[in-house]
Tab-separated table of C-alpha atoms and ligand atoms in Angstrom:
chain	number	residue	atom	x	y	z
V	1	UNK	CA	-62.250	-148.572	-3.808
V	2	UNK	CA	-64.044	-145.657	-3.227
V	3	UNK	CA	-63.894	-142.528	-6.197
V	4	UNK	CA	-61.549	-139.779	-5.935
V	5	UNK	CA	-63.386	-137.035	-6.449
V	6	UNK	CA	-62.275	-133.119	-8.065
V	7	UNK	CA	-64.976	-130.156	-7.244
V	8	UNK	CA	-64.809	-127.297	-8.713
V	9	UNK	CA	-66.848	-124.080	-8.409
V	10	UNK	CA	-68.534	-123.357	-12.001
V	11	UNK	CA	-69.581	-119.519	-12.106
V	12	UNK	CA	-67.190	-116.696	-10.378
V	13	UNK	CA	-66.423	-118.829	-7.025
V	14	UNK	CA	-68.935	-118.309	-3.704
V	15	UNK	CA	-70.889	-121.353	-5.090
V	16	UNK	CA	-71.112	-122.873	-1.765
V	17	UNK	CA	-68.096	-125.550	-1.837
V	18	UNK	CA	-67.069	-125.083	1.563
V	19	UNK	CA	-70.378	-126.882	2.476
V	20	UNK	CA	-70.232	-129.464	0.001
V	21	UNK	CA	-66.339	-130.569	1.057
V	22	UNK	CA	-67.359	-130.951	4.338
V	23	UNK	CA	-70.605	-133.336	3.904
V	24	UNK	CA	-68.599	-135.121	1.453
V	25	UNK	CA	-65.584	-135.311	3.922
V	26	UNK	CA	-67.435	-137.460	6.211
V	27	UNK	CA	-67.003	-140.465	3.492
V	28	UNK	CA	-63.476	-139.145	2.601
V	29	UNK	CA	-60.003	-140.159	3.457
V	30	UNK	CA	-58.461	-136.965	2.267
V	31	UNK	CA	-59.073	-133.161	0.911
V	32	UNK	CA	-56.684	-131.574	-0.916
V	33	UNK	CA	-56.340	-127.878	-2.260
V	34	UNK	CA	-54.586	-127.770	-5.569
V	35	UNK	CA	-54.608	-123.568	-6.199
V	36	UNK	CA	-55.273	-119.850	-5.060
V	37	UNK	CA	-54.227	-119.403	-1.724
V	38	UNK	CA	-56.238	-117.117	0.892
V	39	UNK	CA	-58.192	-115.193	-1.468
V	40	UNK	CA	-60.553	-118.441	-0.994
V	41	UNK	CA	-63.003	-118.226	2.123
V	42	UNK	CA	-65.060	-121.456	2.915
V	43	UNK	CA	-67.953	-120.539	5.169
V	44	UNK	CA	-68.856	-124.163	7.234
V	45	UNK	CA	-71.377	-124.002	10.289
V	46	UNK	CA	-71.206	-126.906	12.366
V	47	UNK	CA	-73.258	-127.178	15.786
V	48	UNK	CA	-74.484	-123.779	15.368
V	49	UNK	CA	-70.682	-122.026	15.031
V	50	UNK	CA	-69.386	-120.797	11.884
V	51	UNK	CA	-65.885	-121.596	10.822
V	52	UNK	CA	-64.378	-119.417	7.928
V	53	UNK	CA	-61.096	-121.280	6.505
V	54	UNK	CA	-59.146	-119.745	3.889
V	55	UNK	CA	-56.308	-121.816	3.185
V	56	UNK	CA	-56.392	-125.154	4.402
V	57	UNK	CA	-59.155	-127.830	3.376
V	58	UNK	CA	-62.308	-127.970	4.554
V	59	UNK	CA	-61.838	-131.692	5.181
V	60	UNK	CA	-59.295	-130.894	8.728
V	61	UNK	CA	-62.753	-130.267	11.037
V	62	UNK	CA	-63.045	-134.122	10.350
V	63	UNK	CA	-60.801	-136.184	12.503
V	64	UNK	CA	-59.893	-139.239	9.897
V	65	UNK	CA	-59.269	-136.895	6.765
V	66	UNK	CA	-56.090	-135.698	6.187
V	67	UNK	CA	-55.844	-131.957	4.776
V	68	UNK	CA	-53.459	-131.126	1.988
V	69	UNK	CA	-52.662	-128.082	0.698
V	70	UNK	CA	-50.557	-128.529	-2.620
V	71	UNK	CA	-47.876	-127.457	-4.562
V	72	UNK	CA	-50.360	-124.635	-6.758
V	73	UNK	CA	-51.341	-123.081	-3.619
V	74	UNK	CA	-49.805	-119.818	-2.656
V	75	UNK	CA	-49.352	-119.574	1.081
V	76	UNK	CA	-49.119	-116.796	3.406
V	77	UNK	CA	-47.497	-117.476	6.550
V	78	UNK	CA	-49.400	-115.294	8.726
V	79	UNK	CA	-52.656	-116.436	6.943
V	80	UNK	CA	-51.474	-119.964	7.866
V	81	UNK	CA	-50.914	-119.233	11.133
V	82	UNK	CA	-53.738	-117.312	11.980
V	83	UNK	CA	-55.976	-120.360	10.429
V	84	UNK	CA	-54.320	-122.677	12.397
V	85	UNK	CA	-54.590	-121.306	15.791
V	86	UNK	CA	-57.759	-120.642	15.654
V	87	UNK	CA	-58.857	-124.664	14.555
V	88	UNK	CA	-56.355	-125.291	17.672
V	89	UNK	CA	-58.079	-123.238	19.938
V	90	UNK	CA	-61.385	-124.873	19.046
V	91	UNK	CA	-60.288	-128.210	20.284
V	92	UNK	CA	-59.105	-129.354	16.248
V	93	UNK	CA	-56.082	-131.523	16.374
V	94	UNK	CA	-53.600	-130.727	13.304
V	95	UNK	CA	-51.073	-132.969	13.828
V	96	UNK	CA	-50.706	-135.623	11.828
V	97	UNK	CA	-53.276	-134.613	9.696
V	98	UNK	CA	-52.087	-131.589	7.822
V	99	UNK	CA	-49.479	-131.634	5.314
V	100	UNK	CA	-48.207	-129.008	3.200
V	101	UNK	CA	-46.310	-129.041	0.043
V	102	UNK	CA	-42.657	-127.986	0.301
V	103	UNK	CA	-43.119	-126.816	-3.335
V	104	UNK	CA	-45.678	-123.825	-2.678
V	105	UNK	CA	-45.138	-120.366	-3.077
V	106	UNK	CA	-44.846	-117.562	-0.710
V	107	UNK	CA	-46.805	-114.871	-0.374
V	108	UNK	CA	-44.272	-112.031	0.928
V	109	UNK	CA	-45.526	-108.135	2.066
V	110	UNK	CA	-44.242	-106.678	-0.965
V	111	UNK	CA	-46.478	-109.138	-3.022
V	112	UNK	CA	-49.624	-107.133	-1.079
V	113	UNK	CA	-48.377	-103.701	-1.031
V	114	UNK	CA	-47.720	-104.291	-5.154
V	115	UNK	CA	-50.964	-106.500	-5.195
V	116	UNK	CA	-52.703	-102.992	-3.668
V	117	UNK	CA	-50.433	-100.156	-5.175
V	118	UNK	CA	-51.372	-101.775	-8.797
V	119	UNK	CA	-55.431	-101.627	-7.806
V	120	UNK	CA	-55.106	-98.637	-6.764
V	121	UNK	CA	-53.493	-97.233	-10.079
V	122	UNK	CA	-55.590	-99.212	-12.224
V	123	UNK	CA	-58.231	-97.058	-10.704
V	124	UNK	CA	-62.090	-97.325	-11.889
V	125	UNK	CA	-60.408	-100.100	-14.276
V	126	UNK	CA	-59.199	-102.594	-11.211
V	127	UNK	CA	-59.793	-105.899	-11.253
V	128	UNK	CA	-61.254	-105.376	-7.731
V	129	UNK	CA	-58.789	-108.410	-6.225
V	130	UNK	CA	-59.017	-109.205	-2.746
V	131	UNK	CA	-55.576	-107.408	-2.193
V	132	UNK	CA	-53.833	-110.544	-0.315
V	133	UNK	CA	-51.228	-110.768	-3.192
V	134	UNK	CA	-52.302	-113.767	-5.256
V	135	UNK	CA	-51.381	-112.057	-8.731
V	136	UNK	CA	-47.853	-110.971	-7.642
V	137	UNK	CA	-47.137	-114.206	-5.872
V	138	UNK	CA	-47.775	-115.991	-9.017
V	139	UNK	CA	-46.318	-113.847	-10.797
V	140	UNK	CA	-42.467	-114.274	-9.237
V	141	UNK	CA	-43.435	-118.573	-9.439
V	142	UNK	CA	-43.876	-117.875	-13.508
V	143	UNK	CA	-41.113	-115.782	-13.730
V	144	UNK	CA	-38.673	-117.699	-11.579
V	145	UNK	CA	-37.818	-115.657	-8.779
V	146	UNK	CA	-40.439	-116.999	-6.275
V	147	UNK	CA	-39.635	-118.344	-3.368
V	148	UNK	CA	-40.709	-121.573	-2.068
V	149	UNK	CA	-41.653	-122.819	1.482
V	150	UNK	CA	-38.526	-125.193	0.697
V	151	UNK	CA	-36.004	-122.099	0.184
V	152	UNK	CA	-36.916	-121.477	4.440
V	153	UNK	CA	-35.359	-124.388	5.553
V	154	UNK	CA	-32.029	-122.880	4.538
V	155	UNK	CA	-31.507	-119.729	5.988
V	156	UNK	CA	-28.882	-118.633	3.878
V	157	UNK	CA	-30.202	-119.527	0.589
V	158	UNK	CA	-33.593	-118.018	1.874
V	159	UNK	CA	-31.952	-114.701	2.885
V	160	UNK	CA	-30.104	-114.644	-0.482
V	161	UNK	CA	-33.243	-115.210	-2.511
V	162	UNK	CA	-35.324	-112.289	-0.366
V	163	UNK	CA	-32.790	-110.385	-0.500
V	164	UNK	CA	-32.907	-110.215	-4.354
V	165	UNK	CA	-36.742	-110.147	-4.850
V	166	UNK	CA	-37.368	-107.699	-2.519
V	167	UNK	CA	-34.517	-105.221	-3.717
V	168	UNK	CA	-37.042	-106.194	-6.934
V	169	UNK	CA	-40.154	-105.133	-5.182
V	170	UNK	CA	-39.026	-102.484	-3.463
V	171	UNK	CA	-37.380	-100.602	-6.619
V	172	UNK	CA	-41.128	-101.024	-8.628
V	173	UNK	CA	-42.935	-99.977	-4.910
V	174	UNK	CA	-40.938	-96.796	-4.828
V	175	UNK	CA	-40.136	-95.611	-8.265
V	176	UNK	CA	-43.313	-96.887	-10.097
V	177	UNK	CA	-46.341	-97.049	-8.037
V	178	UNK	CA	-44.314	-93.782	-5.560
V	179	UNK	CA	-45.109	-95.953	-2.528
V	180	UNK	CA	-43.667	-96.566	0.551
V	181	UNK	CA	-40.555	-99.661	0.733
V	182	UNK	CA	-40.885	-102.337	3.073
V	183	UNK	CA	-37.550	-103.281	5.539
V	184	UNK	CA	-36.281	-106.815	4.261
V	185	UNK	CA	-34.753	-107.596	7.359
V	186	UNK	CA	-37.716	-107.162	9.373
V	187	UNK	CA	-39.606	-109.093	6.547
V	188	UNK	CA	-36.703	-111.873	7.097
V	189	UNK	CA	-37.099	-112.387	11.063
V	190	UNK	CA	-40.538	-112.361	10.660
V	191	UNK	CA	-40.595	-115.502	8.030
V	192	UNK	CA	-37.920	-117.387	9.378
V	193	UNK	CA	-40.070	-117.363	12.779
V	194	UNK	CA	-42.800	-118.274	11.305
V	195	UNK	CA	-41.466	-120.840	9.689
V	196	UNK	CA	-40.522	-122.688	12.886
V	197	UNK	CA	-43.605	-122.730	13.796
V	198	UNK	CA	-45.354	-124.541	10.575
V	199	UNK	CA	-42.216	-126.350	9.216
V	200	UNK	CA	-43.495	-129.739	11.110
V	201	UNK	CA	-46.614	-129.382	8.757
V	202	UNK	CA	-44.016	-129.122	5.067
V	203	UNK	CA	-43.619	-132.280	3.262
V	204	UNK	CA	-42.809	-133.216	-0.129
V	205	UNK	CA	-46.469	-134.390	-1.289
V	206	UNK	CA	-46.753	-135.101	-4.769
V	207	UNK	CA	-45.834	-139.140	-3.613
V	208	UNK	CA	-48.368	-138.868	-0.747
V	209	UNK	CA	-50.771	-137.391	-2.685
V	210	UNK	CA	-50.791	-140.148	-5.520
V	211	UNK	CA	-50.640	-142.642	-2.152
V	212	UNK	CA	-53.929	-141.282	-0.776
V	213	UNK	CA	-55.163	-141.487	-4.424
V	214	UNK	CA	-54.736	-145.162	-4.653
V	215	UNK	CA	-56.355	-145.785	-1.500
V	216	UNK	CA	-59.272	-143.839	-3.142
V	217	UNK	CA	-62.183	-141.159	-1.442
V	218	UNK	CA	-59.575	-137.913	-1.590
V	219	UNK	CA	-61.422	-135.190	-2.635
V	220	UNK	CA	-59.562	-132.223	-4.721
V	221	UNK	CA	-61.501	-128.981	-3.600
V	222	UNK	CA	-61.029	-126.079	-5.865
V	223	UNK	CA	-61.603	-122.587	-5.006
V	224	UNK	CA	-62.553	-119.421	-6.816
V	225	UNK	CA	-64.166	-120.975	-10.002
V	226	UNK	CA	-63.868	-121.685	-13.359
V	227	UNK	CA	-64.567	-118.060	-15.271
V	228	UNK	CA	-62.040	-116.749	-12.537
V	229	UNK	CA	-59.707	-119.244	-14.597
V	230	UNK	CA	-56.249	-116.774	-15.373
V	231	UNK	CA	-56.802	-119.230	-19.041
V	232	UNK	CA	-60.052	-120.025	-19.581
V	233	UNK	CA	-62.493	-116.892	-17.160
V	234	UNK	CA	-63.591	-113.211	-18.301
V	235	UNK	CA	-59.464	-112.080	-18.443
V	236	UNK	CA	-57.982	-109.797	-17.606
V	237	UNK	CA	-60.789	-110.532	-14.521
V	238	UNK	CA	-60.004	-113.272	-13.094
V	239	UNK	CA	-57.452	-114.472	-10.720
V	240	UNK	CA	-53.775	-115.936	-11.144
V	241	UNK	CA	-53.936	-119.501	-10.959
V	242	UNK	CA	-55.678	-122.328	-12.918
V	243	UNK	CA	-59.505	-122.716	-11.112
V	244	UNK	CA	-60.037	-125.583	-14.007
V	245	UNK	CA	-59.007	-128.979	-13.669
V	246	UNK	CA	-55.776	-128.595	-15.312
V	247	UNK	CA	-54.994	-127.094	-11.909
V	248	UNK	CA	-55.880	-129.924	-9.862
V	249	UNK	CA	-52.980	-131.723	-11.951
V	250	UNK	CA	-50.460	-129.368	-12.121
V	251	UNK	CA	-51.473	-128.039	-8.610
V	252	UNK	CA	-50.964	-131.433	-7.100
V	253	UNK	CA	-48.899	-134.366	-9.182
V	254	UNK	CA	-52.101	-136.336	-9.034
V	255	UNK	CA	-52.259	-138.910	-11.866
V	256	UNK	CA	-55.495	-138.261	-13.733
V	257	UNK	CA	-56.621	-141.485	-14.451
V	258	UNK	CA	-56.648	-142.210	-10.626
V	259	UNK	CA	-59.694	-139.297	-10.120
V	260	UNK	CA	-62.673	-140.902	-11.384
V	261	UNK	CA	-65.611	-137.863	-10.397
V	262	UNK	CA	-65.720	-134.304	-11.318
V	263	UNK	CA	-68.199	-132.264	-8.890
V	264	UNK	CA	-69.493	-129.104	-10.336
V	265	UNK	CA	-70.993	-126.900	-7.457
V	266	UNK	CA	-73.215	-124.678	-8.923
V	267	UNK	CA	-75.345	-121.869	-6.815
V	268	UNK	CA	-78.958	-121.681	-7.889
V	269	UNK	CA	-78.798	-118.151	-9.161
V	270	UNK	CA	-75.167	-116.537	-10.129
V	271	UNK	CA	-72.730	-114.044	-8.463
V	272	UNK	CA	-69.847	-112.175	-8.641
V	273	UNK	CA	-67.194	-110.519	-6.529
V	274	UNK	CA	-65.185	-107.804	-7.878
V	275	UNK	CA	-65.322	-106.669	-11.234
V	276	UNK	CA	-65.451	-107.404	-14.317
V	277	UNK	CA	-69.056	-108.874	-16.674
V	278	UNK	CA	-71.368	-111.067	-15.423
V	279	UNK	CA	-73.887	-111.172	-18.024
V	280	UNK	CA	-76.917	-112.305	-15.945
V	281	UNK	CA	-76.801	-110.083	-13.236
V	282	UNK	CA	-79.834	-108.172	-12.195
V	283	UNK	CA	-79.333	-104.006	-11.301
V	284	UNK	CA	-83.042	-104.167	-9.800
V	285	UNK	CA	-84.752	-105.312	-6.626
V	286	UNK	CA	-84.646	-108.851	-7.589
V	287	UNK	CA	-81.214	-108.790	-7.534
V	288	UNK	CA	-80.935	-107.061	-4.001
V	289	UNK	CA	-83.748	-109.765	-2.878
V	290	UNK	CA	-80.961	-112.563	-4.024
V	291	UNK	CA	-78.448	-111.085	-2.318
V	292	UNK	CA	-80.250	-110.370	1.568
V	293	UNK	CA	-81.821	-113.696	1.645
V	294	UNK	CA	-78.567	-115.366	0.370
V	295	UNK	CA	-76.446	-113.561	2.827
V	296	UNK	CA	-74.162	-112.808	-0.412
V	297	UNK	CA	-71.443	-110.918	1.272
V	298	UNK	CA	-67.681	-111.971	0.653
V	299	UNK	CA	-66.286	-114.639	3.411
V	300	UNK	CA	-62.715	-113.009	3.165
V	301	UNK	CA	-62.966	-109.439	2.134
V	302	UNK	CA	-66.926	-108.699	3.812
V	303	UNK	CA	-67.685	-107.388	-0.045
V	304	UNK	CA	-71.149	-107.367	-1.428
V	305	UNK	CA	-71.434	-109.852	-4.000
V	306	UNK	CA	-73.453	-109.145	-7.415
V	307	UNK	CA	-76.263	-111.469	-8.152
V	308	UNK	CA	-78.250	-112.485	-11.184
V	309	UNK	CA	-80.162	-115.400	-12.510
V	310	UNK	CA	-78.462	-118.609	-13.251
V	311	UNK	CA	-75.880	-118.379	-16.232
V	312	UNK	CA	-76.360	-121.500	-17.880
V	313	UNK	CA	-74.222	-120.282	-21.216
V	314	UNK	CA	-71.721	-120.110	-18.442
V	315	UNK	CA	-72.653	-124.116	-16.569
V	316	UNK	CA	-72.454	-125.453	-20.060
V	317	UNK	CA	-68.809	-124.088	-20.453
V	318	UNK	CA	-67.851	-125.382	-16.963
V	319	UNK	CA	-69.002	-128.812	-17.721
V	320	UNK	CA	-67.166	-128.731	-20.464
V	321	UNK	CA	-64.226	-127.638	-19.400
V	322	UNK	CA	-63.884	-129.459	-16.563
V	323	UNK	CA	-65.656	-132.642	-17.655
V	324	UNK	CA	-67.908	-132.497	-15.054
V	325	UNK	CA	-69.978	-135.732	-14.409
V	326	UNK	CA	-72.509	-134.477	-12.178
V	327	UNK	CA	-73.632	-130.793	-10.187
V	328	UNK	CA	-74.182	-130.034	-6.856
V	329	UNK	CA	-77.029	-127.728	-6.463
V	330	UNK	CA	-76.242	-124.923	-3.823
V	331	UNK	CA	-78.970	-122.700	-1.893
V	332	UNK	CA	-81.596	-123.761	-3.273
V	333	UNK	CA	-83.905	-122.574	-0.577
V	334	UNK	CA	-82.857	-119.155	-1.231
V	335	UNK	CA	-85.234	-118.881	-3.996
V	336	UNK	CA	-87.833	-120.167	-1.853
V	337	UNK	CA	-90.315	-117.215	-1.805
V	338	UNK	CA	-90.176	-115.938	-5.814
V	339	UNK	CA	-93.232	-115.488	-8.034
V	340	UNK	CA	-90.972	-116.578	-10.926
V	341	UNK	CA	-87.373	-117.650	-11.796
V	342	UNK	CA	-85.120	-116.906	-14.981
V	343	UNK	CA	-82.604	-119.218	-16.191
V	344	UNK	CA	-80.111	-117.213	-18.399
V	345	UNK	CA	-80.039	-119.249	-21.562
V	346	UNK	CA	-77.998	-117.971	-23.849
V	347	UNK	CA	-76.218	-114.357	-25.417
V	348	UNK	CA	-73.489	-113.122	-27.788
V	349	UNK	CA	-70.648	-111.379	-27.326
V	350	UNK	CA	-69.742	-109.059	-24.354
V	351	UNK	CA	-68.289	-106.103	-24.351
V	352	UNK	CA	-65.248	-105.564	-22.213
V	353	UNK	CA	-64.690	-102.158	-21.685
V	354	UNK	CA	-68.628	-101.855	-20.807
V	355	UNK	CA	-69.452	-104.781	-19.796
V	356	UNK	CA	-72.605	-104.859	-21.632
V	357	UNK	CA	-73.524	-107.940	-23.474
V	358	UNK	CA	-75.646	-108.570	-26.975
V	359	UNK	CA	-78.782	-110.839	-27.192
V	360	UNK	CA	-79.574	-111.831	-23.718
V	361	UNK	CA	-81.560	-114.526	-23.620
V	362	UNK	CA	-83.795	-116.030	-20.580
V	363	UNK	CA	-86.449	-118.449	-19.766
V	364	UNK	CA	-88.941	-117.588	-17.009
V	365	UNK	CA	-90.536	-120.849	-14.342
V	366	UNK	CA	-92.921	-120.155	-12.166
V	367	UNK	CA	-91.261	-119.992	-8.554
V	368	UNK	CA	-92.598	-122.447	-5.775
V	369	UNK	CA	-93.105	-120.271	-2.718
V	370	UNK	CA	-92.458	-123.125	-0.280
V	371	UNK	CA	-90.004	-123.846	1.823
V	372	UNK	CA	-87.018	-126.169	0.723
V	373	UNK	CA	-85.070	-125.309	3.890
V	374	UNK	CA	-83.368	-128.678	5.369
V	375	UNK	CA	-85.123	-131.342	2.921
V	376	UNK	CA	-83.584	-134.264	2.486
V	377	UNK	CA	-84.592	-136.846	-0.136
V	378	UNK	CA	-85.604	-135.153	-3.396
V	379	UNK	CA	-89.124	-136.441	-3.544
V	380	UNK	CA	-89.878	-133.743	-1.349
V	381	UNK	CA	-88.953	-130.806	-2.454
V	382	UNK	CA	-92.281	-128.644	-4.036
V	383	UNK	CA	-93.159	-129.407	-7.478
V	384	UNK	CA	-91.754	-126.550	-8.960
V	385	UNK	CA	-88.419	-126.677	-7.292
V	386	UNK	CA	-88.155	-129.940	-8.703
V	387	UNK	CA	-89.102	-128.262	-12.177
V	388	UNK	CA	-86.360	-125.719	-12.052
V	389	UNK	CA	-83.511	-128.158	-11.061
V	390	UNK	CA	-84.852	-130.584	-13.832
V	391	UNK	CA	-85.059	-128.004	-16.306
V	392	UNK	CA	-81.235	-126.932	-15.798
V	393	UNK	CA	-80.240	-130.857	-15.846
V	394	UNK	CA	-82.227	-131.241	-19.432
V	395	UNK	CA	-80.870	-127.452	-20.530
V	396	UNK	CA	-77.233	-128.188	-19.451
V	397	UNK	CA	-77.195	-132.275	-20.162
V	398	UNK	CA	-76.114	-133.045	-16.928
V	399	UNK	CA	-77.331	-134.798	-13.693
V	400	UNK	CA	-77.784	-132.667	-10.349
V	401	UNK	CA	-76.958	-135.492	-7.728
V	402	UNK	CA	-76.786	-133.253	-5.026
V	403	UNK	CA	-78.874	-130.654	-3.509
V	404	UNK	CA	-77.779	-128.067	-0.529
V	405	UNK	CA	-81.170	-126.770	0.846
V	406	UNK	CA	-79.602	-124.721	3.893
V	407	UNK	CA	-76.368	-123.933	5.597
V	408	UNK	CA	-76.082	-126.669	7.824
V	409	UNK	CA	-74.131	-129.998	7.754
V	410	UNK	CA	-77.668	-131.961	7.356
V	411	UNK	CA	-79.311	-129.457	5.152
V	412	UNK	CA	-78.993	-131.568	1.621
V	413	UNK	CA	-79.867	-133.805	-0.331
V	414	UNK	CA	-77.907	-136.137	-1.810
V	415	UNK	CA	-79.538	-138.491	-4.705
V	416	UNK	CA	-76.556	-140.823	-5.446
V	417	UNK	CA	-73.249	-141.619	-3.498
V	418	UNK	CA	-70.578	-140.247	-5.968
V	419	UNK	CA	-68.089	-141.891	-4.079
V	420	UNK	CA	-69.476	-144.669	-5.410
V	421	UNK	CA	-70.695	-143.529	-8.589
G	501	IMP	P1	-57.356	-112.167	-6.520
G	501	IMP	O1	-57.568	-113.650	-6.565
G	501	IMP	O2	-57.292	-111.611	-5.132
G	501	IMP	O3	-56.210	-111.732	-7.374
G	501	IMP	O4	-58.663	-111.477	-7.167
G	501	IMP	C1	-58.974	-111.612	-8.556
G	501	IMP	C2	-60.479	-111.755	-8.772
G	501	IMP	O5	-60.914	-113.005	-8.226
G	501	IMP	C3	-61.312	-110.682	-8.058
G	501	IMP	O6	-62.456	-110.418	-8.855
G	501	IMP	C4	-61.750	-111.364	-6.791
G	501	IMP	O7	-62.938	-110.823	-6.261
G	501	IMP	C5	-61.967	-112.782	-7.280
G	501	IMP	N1	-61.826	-113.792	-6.232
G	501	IMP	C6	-60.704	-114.222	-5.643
G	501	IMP	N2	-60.969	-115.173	-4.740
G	501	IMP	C7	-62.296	-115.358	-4.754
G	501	IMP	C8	-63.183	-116.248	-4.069
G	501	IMP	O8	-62.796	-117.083	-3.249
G	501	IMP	N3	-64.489	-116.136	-4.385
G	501	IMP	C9	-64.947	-115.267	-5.322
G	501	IMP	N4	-64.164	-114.431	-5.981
G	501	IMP	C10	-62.846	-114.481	-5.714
């Protein structure tokens, strides 16, 4: 039987997993998205057009791989909707390949006007979220007065139930963040439409998923990344769900001992969207080099993402975390034409209101200025690219067993089959 498989991004999310899913979904039966909802953005080119899917798995551009999104995920109807017209119109066939769990979360207006309102008080002290209410949405599902993609299918329970919250929203809209209300009824019509159209798609997975499990080759695709982790990241930011692989348990009902792999995807220099520390990042011309060649602007809010060296204080807590058994080395090539590269090794304590952070330590290799772009077996890659991805398997104990070296389907390199590993 072939592995099943959990990914999960190990820095602050944009690590390239979109790309990795799909390459690895061409040996997979299933993909399956255990949290955050469409705060994610999974960039995939394939035949020269670029696909940009927020909510549901990468795996659905494959015909034989069903797409799950699960029971941690926080959906937005129109986000759905919009995601799923668009695969339509490009020829994608959904149907008895996407399922969704009746047990998610909905993302409601009010959760994005409070999501917004709260950013906007918080002032030079916001989290910088992506404004698509994640945090409130989770919020109401910790608190109890969610409501689920289940509570649609009966429209007076569902009416009842937005009724309530939204009298709750509305009251904290108006009176504490002096905002404007949004119409419930409206909100209601608007829901129990779209509903119609995606309630073919609702099951109750947690049964399927453990199915697909014991046939083997699902794949669990995270999103955001571990220090984005509401337990385990830089809080307060971070996001609202659990990035780490408790999530893929609790964001599922898979049985553990059924997942056998844990795939770390790990850029080959850091970055970070929104705010909050990031210890390695560079404030200099380096940094801005990163970012142009790595085209690091945000999939789903157009953002332009920090970058710094590699955090490997930050890889080692990942692996650790998540018991990783092996990395996937993204973009690579970006680093192509550098005199030198740093490797953040090590530093102490950080402060949180400044975000500046004691003892920084770094190790400088010399850069390769080659091309890596589109390689495919490892023996030829330059010398010192080789170096640099050996030295961050010896620093961080851990084997990189595959290698992205460009944006395209065929761009990597991939040393063992963890499917079968
Ligand atoms: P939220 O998830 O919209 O609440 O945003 C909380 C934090 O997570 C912010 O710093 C966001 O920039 C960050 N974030 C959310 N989703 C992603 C992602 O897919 N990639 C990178 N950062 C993300």
């Amino acid at each position: 039987m072939k592995n099943n498989i959990f990914l999960i991004g190990t820095h602050w999310g944009d690590e390239g997993k979109g790309k990795v899913v799909d390459v690895l979904s061409e040996n997979a039966n299933a993909c399956i998205r255990f949290q955050g909802g469409h705060n994610a953005g999974h960039t995939l080119v394939i035949n020269d057009k670029k696909f940009i899917l927020h909510l549901i798995p990468s795996g659905i551009l494959r015909d034989n791989v069903k797409s799950v999104v699960g029971n941690g995920v926080v959906v937005s109807l129109d986000a759905l909707i919009t995601e799923i017209t668009e695969l339509e119109e490009n020829g994608i066939s959904l149907s008895n390949k996407l399922f969704i769990s009746e047990n998610c979360h909905l993302i409601l207006p009010t959760h994005i006007a409070l999501d917004q309102a709260r950013e906007r008080k918080l002032g030079k002290k916001s989290i910088g979220t992506t404004g698509r209410g994640i945090g409130p949405s989770y919020e109401d599902k910790i608190s109890r007065k969610g409501i689920r993609l289940l509570d649609l299918k009966n429209e007076t329970i569902f009416l009842k139930k937005l009724d309530s919250l939204m009298e709750y929203h509305n009251f904290i809209l108006e009176n504490y963040f002096k905002t404007k209300c949004i119409d419930t009824n409206s909100v209601a019509r608007e829901l129990l439409e779209k509903y119609h159209k995606i309630s073919k798609y609702i099951i109750d997975t947690d049964e399927y998923i453990n199915d697909l499990c014991k046939q083997g080759g699902v794949v669990f695709e995270g999103a955001q990344g571990t220090m984005l982790d509401v337990d385990h990241g830089t809080f307060p930011y971070v996001t609202s769900s659990n990035t780490t692989l408790s999530g893929v348990v609790s964001g599922t009902g898979a049985n553990m001992s059924l997942i056998k792999y844990g795939l770390g995807i790990t850029k080959a220099y850091s970055t970070r969207v929104g705010h909050g520390p990031f210890p390695s990042e560079l404030h200099n011309d380096i940094g801005q080099k990163i970012g142009k060649i790595g085209g690091e602007i945000g999939a789903t809010t157009g953002r332009t993402r920090r970058c710094g060296w590699l955090d490997l204080k930050v890889l080692k807590k990942s692996i650790r975390l998540n018991n990783l058994s092996g990395i996937a080395l993204t973009k690579i090539d970006v680093l192509d034409n550098f005199d030198e590269i740093s490797i953040c090794v090590d530093y102490g304590s950080i402060n949180y209101e400044t975000f500046e952070v004691e003892n920084l330590k770094f190790i400088k290799l010399p850069g390769w200025n080659e091309s890596t772009v589109g390689i495919t077996k490892y023996d030829d890659l330059p010398k010192n690219a080789k170096a640099y991805i050996e030295a961050i398997e010896n620093l961080a104990d851990i084997s990189v067993d595959i290698i992205s070296t460009g944006p395209a389907r065929n761009e990597i390199i991939q040393k063992i089959n963890i499917f079968d590993a």
